[in-house]
Amino acid sequence: MTPTMPPTANSGTAFASFLAAQRPLIESYLRDHGPTAAEGPEQGELSRYLYDPLARFTAEGGKRVRPVLCMLGAAAVGGDPRTALPVADAIETFQSAALIHDDIADKSELRRGQPCVHVTEGVGVAINVGDLALVNVESQLLRTGDYPASVRLRLLEEILAMEERTLEGQALDLGWARDARWDVGVEDYLFMASHKTAYYSAATPLAAGAICGGGNEAQVEGLRTFGMQTGLAFQLQDDLLNLVGDAAKQGKDFRSDITEGKRTLMVVWALEHLDGAARGELLAILQAETTDQAHLARAVDLMDASGALEHARTYAHGLTAEAKSRLAGVDLDLAARETLLSMADFFVERKG
């Protein structure tokens, strides 16, 4: 059922503070536990062509939201956030793999303000670097001595399920583009975005962190549900920012979703609700792969006229409100609960 609850006031400060406090721990752990070439005659070449490009990409960072959510999940069930660092590292490593491969599929040029790995290293090397990251997701969990075998096995099951769901979402996203599918509906989009983004952006990080912190089944599943809804809201806000966010901050990425013909909620809603010439005009812009600023602006105007932008905002805030209400029935650490509620607001009120 479509959430219809009204937007809530921004109270994302607590999560922003938690993110800032935990990020140095994440950065340090990533530096110390990244894969490196074994000593031997080809160590230098392997470092050059494989390990160093991944290390550079990882060091360029991002906000580190996903690994910090692992730590928050552990704290929410009364555990030490640091117990979640190995699985936090694994999920961030999966993020690196996904982004390296996504940039190749999308023919992107920039990532985090820097040239994409396939731009600097070539497509073949970049694919291999992304594959190394994927292998390292599971290997670092298998090799860590921080968890008993039973916990390692459960975490591996969580991570593998997350990877599979993400690949399913990516398959739909890429397949619709390849086959020029413009008959995609709102429910189709929500299924795709939930799989492609919500599992690995919030649901699995929170659930895996809770497992590390010793949470019970009700806590783990409550946090997973909360993460599915807030993770989808996160994606909707990302899509909105690509259209109506800060153009200067996004640079070449601003309105790139239109250039790439992305099937976002705003696009599929607009195509369902616009009639005749207006629908045809929007579809022509989406199919043209244009970078012309006037054409991109016109596409945004058409989506806005259809009510798509407002629908996406309302839906994202409705998801957030529903996620908060469901969290009320889960037994969690009080301070961590407040940070989780703040996280939900942070996801839909952020400007970048």
JSON list of N, CA, C and O in Angstrom, two decimals, residues 247-284:
[
{"chain": "A", "resi": 247, "resn": "ALA", "atom": "N", "xyz": [23.10, 21.84, -8.51]},
{"chain": "A", "resi": 247, "resn": "ALA", "atom": "CA", "xyz": [23.80, 21.56, -9.77]},
{"chain": "A", "resi": 247, "resn": "ALA", "atom": "C", "xyz": [25.30, 21.73, -9.63]},
{"chain": "A", "resi": 247, "resn": "ALA", "atom": "O", "xyz": [26.09, 20.96, -10.20]},
{"chain": "A", "resi": 248, "resn": "ALA", "atom": "N", "xyz": [25.73, 22.72, -8.86]},
{"chain": "A", "resi": 248, "resn": "ALA", "atom": "CA", "xyz": [27.17, 22.97, -8.71]},
{"chain": "A", "resi": 248, "resn": "ALA", "atom": "C", "xyz": [27.85, 21.81, -7.99]},
{"chain": "A", "resi": 248, "resn": "ALA", "atom": "O", "xyz": [28.96, 21.40, -8.36]},
{"chain": "A", "resi": 249, "resn": "LYS", "atom": "N", "xyz": [27.21, 21.28, -6.97]},
{"chain": "A", "resi": 249, "resn": "LYS", "atom": "CA", "xyz": [27.80, 20.17, -6.22]},
{"chain": "A", "resi": 249, "resn": "LYS", "atom": "C", "xyz": [27.86, 18.89, -7.06]},
{"chain": "A", "resi": 249, "resn": "LYS", "atom": "O", "xyz": [28.81, 18.12, -6.97]},
{"chain": "A", "resi": 250, "resn": "GLN", "atom": "N", "xyz": [26.84, 18.66, -7.87]},
{"chain": "A", "resi": 250, "resn": "GLN", "atom": "CA", "xyz": [26.78, 17.42, -8.65]},
{"chain": "A", "resi": 250, "resn": "GLN", "atom": "C", "xyz": [27.61, 17.48, -9.92]},
{"chain": "A", "resi": 250, "resn": "GLN", "atom": "O", "xyz": [28.01, 16.44, -10.45]},
{"chain": "A", "resi": 251, "resn": "GLY", "atom": "N", "xyz": [27.86, 18.68, -10.42]},
{"chain": "A", "resi": 251, "resn": "GLY", "atom": "CA", "xyz": [28.68, 18.83, -11.62]},
{"chain": "A", "resi": 251, "resn": "GLY", "atom": "C", "xyz": [28.07, 18.09, -12.80]},
{"chain": "A", "resi": 251, "resn": "GLY", "atom": "O", "xyz": [26.89, 18.22, -13.11]},
{"chain": "A", "resi": 252, "resn": "LYS", "atom": "N", "xyz": [28.91, 17.27, -13.48]},
{"chain": "A", "resi": 252, "resn": "LYS", "atom": "CA", "xyz": [28.45, 16.56, -14.66]},
{"chain": "A", "resi": 252, "resn": "LYS", "atom": "C", "xyz": [27.35, 15.55, -14.36]},
{"chain": "A", "resi": 252, "resn": "LYS", "atom": "O", "xyz": [26.62, 15.12, -15.27]},
{"chain": "A", "resi": 253, "resn": "ASP", "atom": "N", "xyz": [27.24, 15.12, -13.10]},
{"chain": "A", "resi": 253, "resn": "ASP", "atom": "CA", "xyz": [26.21, 14.14, -12.75]},
{"chain": "A", "resi": 253, "resn": "ASP", "atom": "C", "xyz": [24.82, 14.74, -12.66]},
{"chain": "A", "resi": 253, "resn": "ASP", "atom": "O", "xyz": [23.83, 14.02, -12.65]},
{"chain": "A", "resi": 254, "resn": "PHE", "atom": "N", "xyz": [24.73, 16.08, -12.59]},
{"chain": "A", "resi": 254, "resn": "PHE", "atom": "CA", "xyz": [23.41, 16.71, -12.43]},
{"chain": "A", "resi": 254, "resn": "PHE", "atom": "C", "xyz": [22.53, 16.39, -13.62]},
{"chain": "A", "resi": 254, "resn": "PHE", "atom": "O", "xyz": [22.90, 16.60, -14.77]},
{"chain": "A", "resi": 255, "resn": "ARG", "atom": "N", "xyz": [21.36, 15.84, -13.33]},
{"chain": "A", "resi": 255, "resn": "ARG", "atom": "CA", "xyz": [20.36, 15.45, -14.32]},
{"chain": "A", "resi": 255, "resn": "ARG", "atom": "C", "xyz": [20.86, 14.38, -15.29]},
{"chain": "A", "resi": 255, "resn": "ARG", "atom": "O", "xyz": [20.30, 14.18, -16.36]},
{"chain": "A", "resi": 256, "resn": "SER", "atom": "N", "xyz": [21.91, 13.66, -14.87]},
{"chain": "A", "resi": 256, "resn": "SER", "atom": "CA", "xyz": [22.42, 12.57, -15.70]},
{"chain": "A", "resi": 256, "resn": "SER", "atom": "C", "xyz": [21.41, 11.43, -15.82]},
{"chain": "A", "resi": 256, "resn": "SER", "atom": "O", "xyz": [21.46, 10.66, -16.78]},
{"chain": "A", "resi": 257, "resn": "ASP", "atom": "N", "xyz": [20.49, 11.31, -14.85]},
{"chain": "A", "resi": 257, "resn": "ASP", "atom": "CA", "xyz": [19.46, 10.27, -14.94]},
{"chain": "A", "resi": 257, "resn": "ASP", "atom": "C", "xyz": [18.60, 10.46, -16.19]},
{"chain": "A", "resi": 257, "resn": "ASP", "atom": "O", "xyz": [18.12, 9.48, -16.78]},
{"chain": "A", "resi": 258, "resn": "ILE", "atom": "N", "xyz": [18.39, 11.72, -16.59]},
{"chain": "A", "resi": 258, "resn": "ILE", "atom": "CA", "xyz": [17.63, 11.98, -17.82]},
{"chain": "A", "resi": 258, "resn": "ILE", "atom": "C", "xyz": [18.45, 11.59, -19.03]},
{"chain": "A", "resi": 258, "resn": "ILE", "atom": "O", "xyz": [17.96, 10.92, -19.95]},
{"chain": "A", "resi": 259, "resn": "THR", "atom": "N", "xyz": [19.71, 12.01, -19.05]},
{"chain": "A", "resi": 259, "resn": "THR", "atom": "CA", "xyz": [20.59, 11.67, -20.16]},
{"chain": "A", "resi": 259, "resn": "THR", "atom": "C", "xyz": [20.66, 10.16, -20.36]},
{"chain": "A", "resi": 259, "resn": "THR", "atom": "O", "xyz": [20.65, 9.66, -21.50]},
{"chain": "A", "resi": 260, "resn": "GLU", "atom": "N", "xyz": [20.73, 9.42, -19.25]},
{"chain": "A", "resi": 260, "resn": "GLU", "atom": "CA", "xyz": [20.86, 7.96, -19.32]},
{"chain": "A", "resi": 260, "resn": "GLU", "atom": "C", "xyz": [19.51, 7.26, -19.47]},
{"chain": "A", "resi": 260, "resn": "GLU", "atom": "O", "xyz": [19.46, 6.02, -19.58]},
{"chain": "A", "resi": 261, "resn": "GLY", "atom": "N", "xyz": [18.41, 8.03, -19.47]},
{"chain": "A", "resi": 261, "resn": "GLY", "atom": "CA", "xyz": [17.08, 7.43, -19.61]},
{"chain": "A", "resi": 261, "resn": "GLY", "atom": "C", "xyz": [16.71, 6.53, -18.45]},
{"chain": "A", "resi": 261, "resn": "GLY", "atom": "O", "xyz": [16.06, 5.50, -18.63]},
{"chain": "A", "resi": 262, "resn": "LYS", "atom": "N", "xyz": [17.11, 6.88, -17.23]},
{"chain": "A", "resi": 262, "resn": "LYS", "atom": "CA", "xyz": [16.83, 6.06, -16.06]},
{"chain": "A", "resi": 262, "resn": "LYS", "atom": "C", "xyz": [15.33, 5.96, -15.80]},
{"chain": "A", "resi": 262, "resn": "LYS", "atom": "O", "xyz": [14.60, 6.95, -15.88]},
{"chain": "A", "resi": 263, "resn": "ARG", "atom": "N", "xyz": [14.88, 4.77, -15.46]},
{"chain": "A", "resi": 263, "resn": "ARG", "atom": "CA", "xyz": [13.47, 4.58, -15.09]},
{"chain": "A", "resi": 263, "resn": "ARG", "atom": "C", "xyz": [13.35, 4.85, -13.59]},
{"chain": "A", "resi": 263, "resn": "ARG", "atom": "O", "xyz": [13.35, 3.94, -12.77]},
{"chain": "A", "resi": 264, "resn": "THR", "atom": "N", "xyz": [13.29, 6.12, -13.22]},
{"chain": "A", "resi": 264, "resn": "THR", "atom": "CA", "xyz": [13.10, 6.50, -11.82]},
{"chain": "A", "resi": 264, "resn": "THR", "atom": "C", "xyz": [11.61, 6.59, -11.52]},
{"chain": "A", "resi": 264, "resn": "THR", "atom": "O", "xyz": [10.77, 6.54, -12.44]},
{"chain": "A", "resi": 265, "resn": "LEU", "atom": "N", "xyz": [11.27, 6.74, -10.25]},
{"chain": "A", "resi": 265, "resn": "LEU", "atom": "CA", "xyz": [9.86, 6.87, -9.88]},
{"chain": "A", "resi": 265, "resn": "LEU", "atom": "C", "xyz": [9.24, 8.07, -10.58]},
{"chain": "A", "resi": 265, "resn": "LEU", "atom": "O", "xyz": [8.10, 8.00, -11.06]},
{"chain": "A", "resi": 266, "resn": "MET", "atom": "N", "xyz": [9.99, 9.17, -10.67]},
{"chain": "A", "resi": 266, "resn": "MET", "atom": "CA", "xyz": [9.45, 10.36, -11.32]},
{"chain": "A", "resi": 266, "resn": "MET", "atom": "C", "xyz": [9.17, 10.13, -12.80]},
{"chain": "A", "resi": 266, "resn": "MET", "atom": "O", "xyz": [8.16, 10.58, -13.34]},
{"chain": "A", "resi": 267, "resn": "VAL", "atom": "N", "xyz": [10.06, 9.40, -13.46]},
{"chain": "A", "resi": 267, "resn": "VAL", "atom": "CA", "xyz": [9.88, 9.13, -14.88]},
{"chain": "A", "resi": 267, "resn": "VAL", "atom": "C", "xyz": [8.66, 8.23, -15.12]},
{"chain": "A", "resi": 267, "resn": "VAL", "atom": "O", "xyz": [7.79, 8.54, -15.94]},
{"chain": "A", "resi": 268, "resn": "VAL", "atom": "N", "xyz": [8.59, 7.12, -14.39]},
{"chain": "A", "resi": 268, "resn": "VAL", "atom": "CA", "xyz": [7.48, 6.19, -14.65]},
{"chain": "A", "resi": 268, "resn": "VAL", "atom": "C", "xyz": [6.15, 6.80, -14.24]},
{"chain": "A", "resi": 268, "resn": "VAL", "atom": "O", "xyz": [5.12, 6.57, -14.90]},
{"chain": "A", "resi": 269, "resn": "TRP", "atom": "N", "xyz": [6.14, 7.59, -13.16]},
{"chain": "A", "resi": 269, "resn": "TRP", "atom": "CA", "xyz": [4.90, 8.29, -12.76]},
{"chain": "A", "resi": 269, "resn": "TRP", "atom": "C", "xyz": [4.48, 9.28, -13.85]},
{"chain": "A", "resi": 269, "resn": "TRP", "atom": "O", "xyz": [3.30, 9.33, -14.23]},
{"chain": "A", "resi": 270, "resn": "ALA", "atom": "N", "xyz": [5.43, 10.06, -14.34]},
{"chain": "A", "resi": 270, "resn": "ALA", "atom": "CA", "xyz": [5.11, 11.06, -15.35]},
{"chain": "A", "resi": 270, "resn": "ALA", "atom": "C", "xyz": [4.59, 10.41, -16.63]},
{"chain": "A", "resi": 270, "resn": "ALA", "atom": "O", "xyz": [3.61, 10.88, -17.23]},
{"chain": "A", "resi": 271, "resn": "LEU", "atom": "N", "xyz": [5.22, 9.32, -17.06]},
{"chain": "A", "resi": 271, "resn": "LEU", "atom": "CA", "xyz": [4.78, 8.66, -18.29]},
{"chain": "A", "resi": 271, "resn": "LEU", "atom": "C", "xyz": [3.40, 8.03, -18.12]},
{"chain": "A", "resi": 271, "resn": "LEU", "atom": "O", "xyz": [2.65, 7.89, -19.10]},
{"chain": "A", "resi": 272, "resn": "GLU", "atom": "N", "xyz": [3.04, 7.68, -16.89]},
{"chain": "A", "resi": 272, "resn": "GLU", "atom": "CA", "xyz": [1.70, 7.14, -16.64]},
{"chain": "A", "resi": 272, "resn": "GLU", "atom": "C", "xyz": [0.64, 8.24, -16.58]},
{"chain": "A", "resi": 272, "resn": "GLU", "atom": "O", "xyz": [-0.54, 7.98, -16.85]},
{"chain": "A", "resi": 273, "resn": "HIS", "atom": "N", "xyz": [1.05, 9.47, -16.22]},
{"chain": "A", "resi": 273, "resn": "HIS", "atom": "CA", "xyz": [0.06, 10.52, -15.96]},
{"chain": "A", "resi": 273, "resn": "HIS", "atom": "C", "xyz": [0.03, 11.63, -17.00]},
{"chain": "A", "resi": 273, "resn": "HIS", "atom": "O", "xyz": [-0.92, 12.42, -17.02]},
{"chain": "A", "resi": 274, "resn": "LEU", "atom": "N", "xyz": [1.05, 11.74, -17.83]},
{"chain": "A", "resi": 274, "resn": "LEU", "atom": "CA", "xyz": [1.02, 12.74, -18.90]},
{"chain": "A", "resi": 274, "resn": "LEU", "atom": "C", "xyz": [0.25, 12.19, -20.10]},
{"chain": "A", "resi": 274, "resn": "LEU", "atom": "O", "xyz": [0.26, 10.99, -20.37]},
{"chain": "A", "resi": 275, "resn": "ASP", "atom": "N", "xyz": [-0.38, 13.07, -20.82]},
{"chain": "A", "resi": 275, "resn": "ASP", "atom": "CA", "xyz": [-1.16, 12.67, -21.99]},
{"chain": "A", "resi": 275, "resn": "ASP", "atom": "C", "xyz": [-0.56, 13.23, -23.27]},
{"chain": "A", "resi": 275, "resn": "ASP", "atom": "O", "xyz": [0.09, 14.28, -23.26]},
{"chain": "A", "resi": 276, "resn": "GLY", "atom": "N", "xyz": [-0.80, 12.54, -24.37]},
{"chain": "A", "resi": 276, "resn": "GLY", "atom": "CA", "xyz": [-0.55, 13.05, -25.70]},
{"chain": "A", "resi": 276, "resn": "GLY", "atom": "C", "xyz": [0.81, 13.64, -25.94]},
{"chain": "A", "resi": 276, "resn": "GLY", "atom": "O", "xyz": [1.85, 12.99, -25.73]},
{"chain": "A", "resi": 277, "resn": "ALA", "atom": "N", "xyz": [0.81, 14.91, -26.36]},
{"chain": "A", "resi": 277, "resn": "ALA", "atom": "CA", "xyz": [2.04, 15.58, -26.78]},
{"chain": "A", "resi": 277, "resn": "ALA", "atom": "C", "xyz": [3.04, 15.69, -25.65]},
{"chain": "A", "resi": 277, "resn": "ALA", "atom": "O", "xyz": [4.25, 15.54, -25.87]},
{"chain": "A", "resi": 278, "resn": "ALA", "atom": "N", "xyz": [2.58, 15.97, -24.42]},
{"chain": "A", "resi": 278, "resn": "ALA", "atom": "CA", "xyz": [3.49, 16.13, -23.30]},
{"chain": "A", "resi": 278, "resn": "ALA", "atom": "C", "xyz": [4.22, 14.82, -23.00]},
{"chain": "A", "resi": 278, "resn": "ALA", "atom": "O", "xyz": [5.43, 14.80, -22.76]},
{"chain": "A", "resi": 279, "resn": "ARG", "atom": "N", "xyz": [3.50, 13.71, -23.02]},
{"chain": "A", "resi": 279, "resn": "ARG", "atom": "CA", "xyz": [4.14, 12.41, -22.79]},
{"chain": "A", "resi": 279, "resn": "ARG", "atom": "C", "xyz": [5.14, 12.12, -23.90]},
{"chain": "A", "resi": 279, "resn": "ARG", "atom": "O", "xyz": [6.26, 11.66, -23.65]},
{"chain": "A", "resi": 280, "resn": "GLY", "atom": "N", "xyz": [4.75, 12.38, -25.14]},
{"chain": "A", "resi": 280, "resn": "GLY", "atom": "CA", "xyz": [5.65, 12.15, -26.26]},
{"chain": "A", "resi": 280, "resn": "GLY", "atom": "C", "xyz": [6.90, 12.99, -26.18]},
{"chain": "A", "resi": 280, "resn": "GLY", "atom": "O", "xyz": [8.00, 12.52, -26.51]},
{"chain": "A", "resi": 281, "resn": "GLU", "atom": "N", "xyz": [6.76, 14.23, -25.73]},
{"chain": "A", "resi": 281, "resn": "GLU", "atom": "CA", "xyz": [7.91, 15.11, -25.62]},
{"chain": "A", "resi": 281, "resn": "GLU", "atom": "C", "xyz": [8.88, 14.61, -24.55]},
{"chain": "A", "resi": 281, "resn": "GLU", "atom": "O", "xyz": [10.10, 14.57, -24.77]},
{"chain": "A", "resi": 282, "resn": "LEU", "atom": "N", "xyz": [8.35, 14.21, -23.40]},
{"chain": "A", "resi": 282, "resn": "LEU", "atom": "CA", "xyz": [9.21, 13.68, -22.34]},
{"chain": "A", "resi": 282, "resn": "LEU", "atom": "C", "xyz": [9.90, 12.42, -22.80]},
{"chain": "A", "resi": 282, "resn": "LEU", "atom": "O", "xyz": [11.12, 12.26, -22.59]},
{"chain": "A", "resi": 283, "resn": "LEU", "atom": "N", "xyz": [9.18, 11.53, -23.44]},
{"chain": "A", "resi": 283, "resn": "LEU", "atom": "CA", "xyz": [9.77, 10.27, -23.89]},
{"chain": "A", "resi": 283, "resn": "LEU", "atom": "C", "xyz": [10.87, 10.53, -24.92]},
{"chain": "A", "resi": 283, "resn": "LEU", "atom": "O", "xyz": [11.93, 9.88, -24.88]},
{"chain": "A", "resi": 284, "resn": "ALA", "atom": "N", "xyz": [10.66, 11.51, -25.80]},
{"chain": "A", "resi": 284, "resn": "ALA", "atom": "CA", "xyz": [11.68, 11.83, -26.80]},
{"chain": "A", "resi": 284, "resn": "ALA", "atom": "C", "xyz": [12.96, 12.33, -26.14]},
{"chain": "A", "resi": 284, "resn": "ALA", "atom": "O", "xyz": [14.07, 11.97, -26.56]}
]
